Short mmCIF file of C-alpha atoms in Angstrom, two decimals:
data_model
loop_
_atom_site.label_atom_id
_atom_site.label_comp_id
_atom_site.label_asym_id
_atom_site.label_seq_id
_atom_site.Cartn_x
_atom_site.Cartn_y
_atom_site.Cartn_z
CA MET A 237 -45.91 37.29 -10.13
CA PHE A 238 -47.26 34.03 -8.69
CA ARG A 239 -47.28 32.42 -12.12
CA ASN A 240 -43.72 33.51 -12.84
CA ARG A 241 -42.53 32.18 -9.46
CA PHE A 242 -44.37 28.89 -10.01
CA ALA A 243 -42.85 28.56 -13.49
CA LEU A 244 -39.39 29.21 -12.04
CA ILE A 245 -39.87 26.51 -9.42
CA LEU A 246 -40.96 24.01 -12.08
CA PHE A 247 -37.96 24.93 -14.20
CA LEU A 248 -35.54 24.43 -11.28
CA LEU A 249 -37.10 21.08 -10.39
CA ALA A 250 -36.81 19.91 -14.00
CA ALA A 251 -33.18 21.03 -14.15
CA ALA A 252 -32.41 19.21 -10.89
CA MET A 253 -34.00 16.01 -12.17
CA ALA A 254 -32.08 16.22 -15.42
CA ALA A 255 -28.83 16.73 -13.54
CA GLY A 256 -29.65 13.77 -11.32
CA VAL A 257 -30.21 11.51 -14.32
CA LEU A 258 -26.95 12.69 -15.89
CA LEU A 259 -24.99 12.01 -12.71
CA TRP A 260 -26.58 8.57 -12.38
CA ARG A 261 -25.60 7.69 -15.95
CA GLU A 262 -22.10 9.13 -15.75
CA GLY A 263 -21.46 8.37 -12.08
CA SER A 264 -18.40 6.22 -12.72
CA ASN A 265 -16.67 9.25 -14.26
CA VAL A 266 -17.59 11.78 -11.56
CA GLN A 267 -15.48 12.24 -8.45
CA GLY A 268 -17.04 12.46 -5.00
CA LEU A 269 -19.97 10.08 -5.51
CA GLY A 270 -18.82 7.41 -3.11
CA ARG A 271 -17.01 5.40 -5.79
CA VAL A 272 -13.34 4.58 -6.04
CA VAL A 273 -11.70 7.13 -8.31
CA SER A 274 -8.90 5.51 -10.28
CA ALA A 275 -8.14 8.26 -12.78
CA GLY A 276 -4.67 9.75 -12.69
CA GLN A 277 -1.38 8.55 -11.23
CA ALA A 278 -1.01 8.59 -7.46
CA ASP A 279 2.18 10.21 -6.21
CA ILE A 280 3.37 7.15 -4.29
CA GLY A 281 6.76 5.50 -4.55
CA GLY A 282 10.18 6.64 -5.55
CA PRO A 283 13.86 5.75 -5.53
CA PHE A 284 15.42 4.01 -2.55
CA HIS A 285 18.87 2.75 -1.57
CA LEU A 286 18.72 0.18 1.23
CA ILE A 287 20.34 -3.02 2.53
CA ASP A 288 18.82 -6.48 2.09
CA GLN A 289 18.87 -9.36 4.58
CA GLU A 290 22.14 -10.60 3.10
CA GLY A 291 23.84 -7.28 3.80
CA ARG A 292 23.89 -6.27 0.13
CA LYS A 293 23.17 -2.76 -1.13
CA VAL A 294 19.87 -2.69 -3.02
CA SER A 295 18.09 0.04 -4.95
CA ASP A 296 14.67 0.28 -6.58
CA THR A 297 16.26 -0.06 -10.01
CA ASP A 298 17.39 -3.60 -9.17
CA PHE A 299 13.75 -4.67 -9.48
CA ARG A 300 12.96 -3.10 -12.84
CA GLY A 301 11.13 -5.45 -15.18
CA ARG A 302 9.35 -7.15 -12.27
CA TYR A 303 6.43 -6.19 -10.07
CA MET A 304 7.20 -5.27 -6.47
CA LEU A 305 4.72 -6.21 -3.77
CA ILE A 306 5.83 -4.00 -0.88
CA TYR A 307 4.82 -3.93 2.76
CA PHE A 308 6.22 -1.66 5.49
CA GLY A 309 6.40 -3.04 9.03
CA TYR A 310 8.80 -4.36 11.65
CA SER A 311 9.89 -7.81 12.74
CA PHE A 312 8.99 -7.25 16.41
CA CYS A 313 5.36 -6.64 15.43
CA PRO A 314 3.25 -9.23 17.29
CA ASP A 315 0.33 -9.60 14.90
CA VAL A 316 -0.48 -7.37 11.91
CA CYS A 317 2.90 -7.53 10.17
CA PRO A 318 3.40 -11.31 10.20
CA THR A 319 -0.26 -11.82 9.30
CA THR A 320 0.01 -9.48 6.31
CA LEU A 321 3.25 -11.04 5.12
CA GLY A 322 1.52 -14.41 5.40
CA VAL A 323 -1.29 -13.10 3.18
CA MET A 324 1.29 -11.96 0.61
CA ALA A 325 2.99 -15.38 0.67
CA ALA A 326 -0.33 -17.21 0.31
CA ALA A 327 -1.39 -14.93 -2.56
CA LEU A 328 1.81 -15.62 -4.46
CA GLY A 329 1.25 -19.32 -3.86
CA LYS A 330 -2.09 -19.03 -5.66
CA MET A 331 -0.63 -17.28 -8.71
CA GLY A 332 1.23 -20.20 -10.26
CA ALA A 333 3.88 -19.25 -12.80
CA ASP A 334 2.80 -15.59 -12.67
CA SER A 335 4.27 -15.33 -9.18
CA GLN A 336 7.74 -15.34 -10.73
CA LYS A 337 7.01 -11.87 -12.07
CA VAL A 338 6.49 -10.51 -8.54
CA VAL A 339 9.09 -9.76 -5.87
CA PRO A 340 7.63 -9.66 -2.33
CA ILE A 341 9.44 -6.96 -0.36
CA PHE A 342 9.34 -6.09 3.34
CA ILE A 343 10.77 -2.67 4.27
CA THR A 344 11.34 -2.13 7.97
CA ILE A 345 10.15 0.97 9.78
CA ASP A 346 12.33 -0.01 12.77
CA PRO A 347 15.94 0.11 11.51
CA ASP A 348 17.38 0.35 15.02
CA ARG A 349 16.33 -3.24 15.73
CA ASP A 350 15.75 -4.68 12.26
CA THR A 351 19.31 -5.18 11.09
CA ALA A 352 20.13 -7.45 8.17
CA LYS A 353 21.04 -10.17 10.67
CA VAL A 354 17.60 -9.94 12.28
CA LEU A 355 15.73 -9.77 9.00
CA LYS A 356 17.37 -12.83 7.45
CA PRO A 357 15.61 -15.50 9.56
CA TYR A 358 12.45 -13.41 9.74
CA MET A 359 12.07 -13.26 5.95
CA ALA A 360 12.94 -16.95 5.58
CA ALA A 361 9.82 -17.77 7.59
CA PHE A 362 7.66 -16.43 4.74
CA GLY A 363 9.50 -17.98 1.84
CA PRO A 364 12.83 -17.91 0.02
CA ARG A 365 11.72 -15.24 -2.44
CA PHE A 366 10.98 -12.59 0.18
CA VAL A 367 13.35 -9.63 0.28
CA GLY A 368 13.80 -7.76 3.57
CA LEU A 369 15.18 -4.24 3.40
CA THR A 370 16.67 -2.04 6.09
CA GLY A 371 19.06 0.90 6.26
CA ASP A 372 20.06 3.83 8.42
CA GLY A 373 17.44 6.13 9.91
CA ALA A 374 17.72 8.72 7.13
CA ALA A 375 17.31 6.16 4.35
CA ILE A 376 14.26 4.60 6.00
CA ALA A 377 12.72 8.02 6.66
CA GLN A 378 13.16 8.90 2.98
CA VAL A 379 11.48 5.76 1.66
CA GLU A 380 8.66 6.20 4.17
CA LYS A 381 8.15 9.69 2.78
CA GLU A 382 8.16 8.44 -0.80
CA PHE A 383 5.42 5.90 -0.01
CA HIS A 384 3.46 8.15 2.38
CA VAL A 385 3.98 5.70 5.24
CA TYR A 386 3.08 6.70 8.78
CA ALA A 387 5.40 5.26 11.45
CA LYS A 388 5.97 6.36 15.03
CA LYS A 389 7.77 4.78 17.98
CA GLN A 390 5.41 4.02 20.83
CA PRO A 391 7.04 3.44 24.26
CA LEU A 392 5.56 0.60 26.30
CA ASN A 393 5.10 0.40 30.03
CA PRO A 394 8.64 -0.15 31.44
CA ALA A 395 7.21 -2.10 34.38
CA LYS A 396 5.83 -4.68 31.98
CA SER A 397 8.16 -4.58 28.99
CA SER A 398 11.70 -3.81 30.24
CA GLY A 399 11.62 -0.50 28.39
CA ASN A 400 10.96 -1.95 24.92
CA TYR A 401 8.81 -0.14 22.39
CA ALA A 402 6.28 -0.86 19.67
CA MET A 403 5.73 0.95 16.38
CA ASP A 404 2.48 2.57 15.36
CA HIS A 405 2.29 2.49 11.58
CA SER A 406 0.05 2.48 8.55
CA SER A 407 -0.62 -0.96 7.10
CA VAL A 408 -0.81 -0.97 3.31
CA ILE A 409 0.38 -3.40 0.64
CA TYR A 410 1.70 -1.63 -2.46
CA LEU A 411 1.86 -3.15 -5.93
CA MET A 412 4.49 -1.38 -8.01
CA GLY A 413 4.83 -2.01 -11.73
CA PRO A 414 7.87 -3.11 -13.73
CA ASP A 415 8.59 0.59 -14.29
CA GLY A 416 8.63 1.27 -10.55
CA LYS A 417 5.34 3.20 -10.55
CA LEU A 418 2.30 2.47 -8.42
CA VAL A 419 -0.21 0.03 -9.91
CA ASN A 420 -2.51 -0.51 -6.93
CA TYR A 421 -2.57 -0.71 -3.14
CA TYR A 422 -4.48 -2.88 -0.69
CA ASP A 423 -5.66 -2.90 2.91
CA GLU A 424 -3.97 -5.52 5.07
CA ALA A 425 -7.37 -7.19 5.54
CA ILE A 426 -7.49 -8.37 1.91
CA SER A 427 -7.72 -12.14 1.45
CA PRO A 428 -4.96 -14.09 -0.34
CA GLY A 429 -7.39 -15.08 -3.08
CA ASP A 430 -8.54 -11.52 -3.76
CA LEU A 431 -4.97 -10.23 -3.70
CA ALA A 432 -3.78 -12.91 -6.13
CA ALA A 433 -6.70 -12.31 -8.47
CA ASP A 434 -6.19 -8.56 -8.56
CA ILE A 435 -2.45 -8.82 -9.17
CA LYS A 436 -3.02 -11.22 -12.05
CA GLN A 437 -5.69 -8.94 -13.49
CA LYS A 438 -3.34 -5.95 -13.29
CA MET A 439 -0.68 -7.92 -15.16
CA THR A 440 -2.91 -8.41 -18.23
#
């Protein structure tokens, strides 16, 4: 019995070692090993019908044939939103002629305050090619759902802010392809150089 048990232990150890070698060799194809899994198409993005900073009706189909670099935020944001839009602008500035294939788009999560009139000067601060999009509450809620965006109104202390509010929200830059489907997404902490390089690589 002892010999049989010892043989079984040796067999299990050998099998475990073999499995470990296989996983090490094939790790890039196995999910759950601490690597970024890029297989498959993420269910992010979808049709939208909004209003741009000029007051014109705009839909996702108006951008077909070009890449969309999309960020969700709000113009009253004191730090993260303008910083991220600045990163997008700087990245496009590093792309040369390839930047003409990309439309930088800002979609508000605060339609009550971010009207077309408010968005027009705000977008101009980041460059003439930036498109700012707003709409009614239902339209914004729908596009947030399509892109899996988290956004929630956060009341501020009335004694210090005259009853104004901030918006808690996710902070992700989306790169959508000429067909309107997701190509990649980025954390707002990405550098302009890394963002430009990845966009150009995805275009090839």
